[in-house]
CSV table of C-alpha atoms and ligand atoms in Angstrom, one decimal:
chain,number,residue,atom,x,y,z
A,1,MET,CA,68.9,178.8,175.6
A,2,LEU,CA,70.4,175.8,177.4
A,3,GLN,CA,69.5,175.2,181.0
A,4,ARG,CA,70.8,172.6,183.4
A,5,ALA,CA,69.6,174.5,186.4
A,6,ASP,CA,69.7,171.8,189.1
A,7,ARG,CA,71.1,168.4,189.5
A,8,GLY,CA,68.8,165.9,188.0
A,9,LYS,CA,66.9,168.3,185.9
A,10,PRO,CA,66.9,167.6,182.1
A,11,LEU,CA,69.1,169.5,179.7
A,12,THR,CA,66.8,171.8,177.7
A,13,GLY,CA,67.1,174.3,174.9
A,14,ARG,CA,65.0,176.1,172.3
A,15,ILE,CA,64.3,174.9,168.8
A,16,ALA,CA,62.3,176.3,165.9
A,17,GLU,CA,61.1,173.0,164.4
A,18,VAL,CA,61.8,169.3,163.7
A,19,PHE,CA,60.7,167.7,160.4
A,20,PHE,CA,61.4,165.0,158.0
A,21,SER,CA,62.1,165.9,154.4
A,22,ILE,CA,64.9,165.7,151.8
A,23,GLN,CA,68.0,167.8,151.8
A,24,GLY,CA,67.1,170.6,149.4
A,25,GLU,CA,70.6,172.1,148.9
A,26,GLY,CA,74.3,171.4,148.7
A,27,ALA,CA,76.4,168.3,148.1
A,28,THR,CA,73.8,165.9,149.4
A,29,ALA,CA,70.7,167.5,147.8
A,30,GLY,CA,68.0,164.9,147.3
A,31,THR,CA,68.9,162.8,150.3
A,32,PRO,CA,66.2,162.1,152.9
A,33,ALA,CA,67.0,163.6,156.3
A,34,VAL,CA,65.5,164.7,159.5
A,35,PHE,CA,65.9,168.4,160.1
A,36,VAL,CA,66.4,169.9,163.5
A,37,ARG,CA,66.3,173.7,163.4
A,38,LEU,CA,67.9,175.2,166.5
A,39,GLN,CA,66.6,178.6,167.6
A,40,GLY,CA,68.7,181.7,167.5
A,41,CYS,CA,70.8,183.7,164.9
A,42,SER,CA,72.6,187.0,165.3
A,43,VAL,CA,74.0,187.2,161.7
A,44,GLY,CA,71.0,189.1,160.2
A,45,CYS,CA,71.1,188.4,156.4
A,46,VAL,CA,68.7,190.7,154.6
A,47,TRP,CA,67.3,187.8,152.4
A,48,CYS,CA,67.1,185.3,155.2
A,49,ASP,CA,64.1,182.9,154.7
A,50,THR,CA,64.0,181.7,158.3
A,51,LYS,CA,63.7,185.0,160.2
A,52,TYR,CA,61.4,183.2,162.7
A,53,SER,CA,64.6,181.4,163.9
A,54,TRP,CA,66.5,184.6,164.8
A,55,ASP,CA,65.2,185.2,168.4
A,56,PRO,CA,67.1,182.9,170.8
A,57,GLY,CA,64.1,183.1,173.1
A,58,GLY,CA,61.6,182.2,170.4
A,59,GLY,CA,60.5,178.8,169.2
A,60,ARG,CA,59.8,176.1,171.8
A,61,GLU,CA,61.7,174.7,174.7
A,62,VAL,CA,62.6,171.0,174.6
A,63,ALA,CA,64.5,168.6,176.8
A,64,LEU,CA,67.5,167.2,174.9
A,65,GLU,CA,66.2,163.6,175.5
A,66,ASP,CA,62.8,164.5,174.1
A,67,LEU,CA,64.3,166.2,171.1
A,68,VAL,CA,66.4,163.1,170.3
A,69,GLU,CA,63.3,160.9,170.6
A,70,GLU,CA,61.4,163.2,168.3
A,71,ALA,CA,64.1,163.0,165.7
A,72,ALA,CA,64.5,159.2,166.1
A,73,ALA,CA,60.8,158.6,165.6
A,74,PHE,CA,61.2,159.3,161.8
A,75,PRO,CA,62.3,156.4,159.6
A,76,CYS,CA,65.7,157.9,158.8
A,77,ARG,CA,69.1,158.0,160.4
A,78,ARG,CA,70.5,161.1,158.6
A,79,CYS,CA,70.0,164.4,160.4
A,80,VAL,CA,70.7,167.9,159.2
A,81,ILE,CA,71.2,170.3,162.2
A,82,THR,CA,70.4,173.8,161.0
A,83,GLY,CA,69.1,177.1,162.3
A,84,GLY,CA,69.2,180.0,162.8
A,85,GLU,CA,72.9,179.7,163.4
A,86,PRO,CA,73.2,176.3,165.1
A,87,LEU,CA,76.7,177.1,166.5
A,88,GLU,CA,75.2,179.9,168.5
A,89,SER,CA,73.0,177.5,170.3
A,90,PRO,CA,74.3,175.9,173.5
A,91,LEU,CA,72.2,172.9,172.6
A,92,PHE,CA,74.4,172.2,169.6
A,93,SER,CA,77.3,170.1,170.9
A,94,PRO,CA,75.2,168.0,173.3
A,95,LEU,CA,72.7,167.4,170.5
A,96,VAL,CA,75.5,166.2,168.1
A,97,HIS,CA,76.7,163.7,170.7
A,98,ALA,CA,73.2,162.5,171.6
A,99,LEU,CA,72.2,162.0,167.9
A,100,ARG,CA,75.5,160.2,167.1
A,101,ALA,CA,74.8,157.9,170.0
A,102,ARG,CA,71.5,157.0,168.4
A,103,GLY,CA,73.2,156.1,165.1
A,104,PHE,CA,72.6,159.3,163.1
A,105,THR,CA,74.8,160.5,160.3
A,106,LEU,CA,75.1,164.3,160.8
A,107,GLU,CA,75.2,167.3,158.5
A,108,VAL,CA,75.4,170.8,159.9
A,109,GLU,CA,74.3,173.9,158.1
A,110,THR,CA,76.2,177.0,159.3
A,111,SER,CA,77.1,180.5,158.3
A,112,GLY,CA,80.8,179.9,159.2
A,113,THR,CA,80.8,182.9,161.5
A,114,LEU,CA,81.9,180.9,164.5
A,115,PRO,CA,84.6,178.3,164.6
A,116,PRO,CA,83.4,174.6,164.8
A,117,PRO,CA,83.6,172.9,168.1
A,118,ALA,CA,85.3,169.5,168.3
A,119,VAL,CA,82.3,167.3,167.8
A,120,PRO,CA,81.7,164.3,165.5
A,121,VAL,CA,79.9,165.8,162.5
A,122,ASP,CA,80.1,163.9,159.2
A,123,GLN,CA,79.5,166.9,156.9
A,124,TRP,CA,79.9,170.6,157.5
A,125,ASN,CA,78.0,172.8,155.0
A,126,VAL,CA,79.3,176.3,155.4
A,127,SER,CA,77.1,179.0,153.8
A,128,ALA,CA,79.5,181.9,154.1
A,129,LYS,CA,77.8,185.2,153.5
A,130,LEU,CA,78.6,187.7,150.8
A,131,ALA,CA,78.3,191.5,150.8
A,132,GLY,CA,74.8,191.2,149.3
A,133,SER,CA,73.7,189.7,152.6
A,134,GLY,CA,73.9,193.2,154.1
A,135,VAL,CA,76.0,191.8,157.0
A,136,PRO,CA,79.2,193.8,157.7
A,137,GLU,CA,82.3,191.9,156.7
A,138,ALA,CA,83.7,191.8,160.2
A,139,LYS,CA,80.7,189.8,161.2
A,140,ARG,CA,80.3,187.5,158.2
A,141,ILE,CA,83.9,186.6,157.5
A,142,ASN,CA,85.8,185.0,160.4
A,143,PRO,CA,89.2,184.0,159.0
A,144,GLU,CA,90.0,181.6,161.9
A,145,ALA,CA,86.6,179.9,161.6
A,146,ILE,CA,87.0,179.5,157.8
A,147,ARG,CA,90.5,178.0,158.2
A,148,ARG,CA,89.2,175.5,160.7
A,149,PHE,CA,86.3,174.5,158.5
A,150,LEU,CA,88.7,174.0,155.6
A,151,ARG,CA,90.7,171.6,157.8
A,152,LEU,CA,87.5,169.7,158.3
A,153,GLY,CA,86.8,169.3,154.6
A,154,ALA,CA,83.7,171.5,154.6
A,155,TRP,CA,81.5,172.2,151.6
A,156,TRP,CA,81.1,175.9,150.8
A,157,LYS,CA,77.7,177.1,149.6
A,158,PHE,CA,77.2,180.6,148.4
A,159,VAL,CA,73.9,182.2,147.6
A,160,VAL,CA,74.5,184.4,144.5
A,161,VAL,CA,72.4,187.0,142.7
A,162,ASP,CA,74.7,188.6,140.1
A,163,ALA,CA,78.3,188.8,138.7
A,164,ALA,CA,79.5,190.8,141.7
A,165,ASP,CA,78.6,187.9,144.0
A,166,VAL,CA,80.5,185.4,141.8
A,167,ALA,CA,83.5,187.8,141.8
A,168,GLU,CA,83.4,187.9,145.6
A,169,VAL,CA,83.3,184.1,145.7
A,170,LEU,CA,86.4,184.0,143.5
A,171,ARG,CA,88.2,186.4,145.8
A,172,LEU,CA,87.3,184.4,148.9
A,173,ALA,CA,88.3,181.2,147.2
A,174,GLU,CA,91.7,182.7,146.4
A,175,ARG,CA,92.2,184.4,149.8
A,176,PHE,CA,91.5,181.2,151.8
A,177,ALA,CA,92.6,178.6,149.2
A,178,ILE,CA,89.1,177.0,149.2
A,179,PRO,CA,89.2,174.1,146.6
A,180,ARG,CA,86.8,175.1,143.8
A,181,GLU,CA,85.4,171.6,143.7
A,182,LYS,CA,84.1,172.1,147.2
A,183,ILE,CA,82.3,175.3,146.3
A,184,LEU,CA,78.6,175.4,145.4
A,185,LEU,CA,76.8,178.3,143.9
A,186,MET,CA,73.1,178.5,144.7
A,187,PRO,CA,70.6,180.8,143.1
A,188,GLU,CA,69.0,183.3,145.5
A,189,GLY,CA,65.2,183.1,145.7
A,190,VAL,CA,62.5,182.0,148.1
A,191,ARG,CA,59.9,181.5,145.3
A,192,ARG,CA,60.0,178.8,142.7
A,193,GLU,CA,59.9,181.2,139.8
A,194,GLU,CA,62.8,183.4,140.8
A,195,THR,CA,64.9,180.4,141.7
A,196,LEU,CA,64.2,178.8,138.3
A,197,GLU,CA,64.8,182.1,136.5
A,198,ARG,CA,68.3,182.5,138.0
A,199,SER,CA,69.3,178.8,137.8
A,200,PRO,CA,70.6,178.7,134.1
A,201,TRP,CA,72.9,181.7,134.8
A,202,VAL,CA,74.2,180.1,138.0
A,203,ALA,CA,74.8,176.8,136.2
A,204,GLU,CA,76.8,178.6,133.5
A,205,GLU,CA,78.9,180.4,136.1
A,206,CYS,CA,79.6,177.0,137.7
A,207,GLN,CA,80.8,175.6,134.3
A,208,ARG,CA,82.9,178.6,133.8
A,209,TYR,CA,84.8,178.5,137.1
A,210,GLY,CA,84.6,174.8,138.1
A,211,PHE,CA,82.2,175.3,140.9
A,212,ARG,CA,79.2,173.0,141.6
A,213,PHE,CA,75.6,174.0,141.1
A,214,SER,CA,73.3,173.7,144.1
A,215,PRO,CA,69.6,173.5,143.5
A,216,ARG,CA,67.0,174.6,146.1
A,217,LEU,CA,64.8,171.5,145.8
A,218,HIS,CA,62.5,172.2,148.7
A,219,ILE,CA,61.5,175.5,147.0
A,220,LEU,CA,61.1,173.9,143.6
A,221,LEU,CA,59.0,171.1,145.1
A,222,TRP,CA,57.0,172.9,147.8
A,223,GLY,CA,57.5,176.6,147.4
A,224,ALA,CA,58.1,179.0,150.3
A,225,ARG,CA,56.7,176.8,153.1
A,226,ARG,CA,58.0,176.0,156.6
A,227,GLY,CA,58.8,172.4,157.6
A,228,VAL,CA,59.7,171.0,154.2
B,301,SF4,S1,72.9,183.1,159.0
B,301,SF4,FE1,71.3,181.8,158.2
B,301,SF4,S2,69.6,182.0,159.7
B,301,SF4,FE2,71.1,183.6,160.2
B,301,SF4,S3,70.3,185.4,159.1
B,301,SF4,FE3,71.7,184.4,157.7
B,301,SF4,S4,70.5,183.0,156.4
B,301,SF4,FE4,69.2,183.6,158.2
């Protein structure tokens, strides 16, 4: 939660973690980046692998200035702001501006359930949720938000398990005119073995429909661990 209680007091908010790794997923997979995981998410996907980030009162409180210093201490000027659902965090927009002012190129990982604020983000990675997430459609599909992300040239990353998921991706692509070359399919799985097991099928579906395959490099390299 963001607090600017009294004049002169620092801007503060809650984060789950800050770490330096490589982008594990999506269009820039393999690129070194500092990750800032903002605390808080109300979406509630059944297979979420960062449930520790759900409680907006969890994690640790940081001053914005200190958070930017923590990120800038790493030898990298690419930052992935993630969550939780980062757009639910009141720290999000001030953080984007502060990191930009320090020369960071910015990617944002979002569920696409909230419309993007007008902030200078270089790459929006929208991981829209399918029925298999267990989240009611009214919560996971926000047509206005989707249209606004489309206008920003977002990438669309879908976690898929089976043919029903791919069929749903195709319906969403048609309904919202999402360019297929901006869609990535990613195998569901928090363990290396299950990710690898599903990957050939996902790759074949990508070939079939003109989507792009997204690996989960952090899981392949380090398994189900935090901070990688
Ligand atoms: S939107 Fe992301 S952080 Fe929130 S429950 Fe779903 S996968 Fe987890």
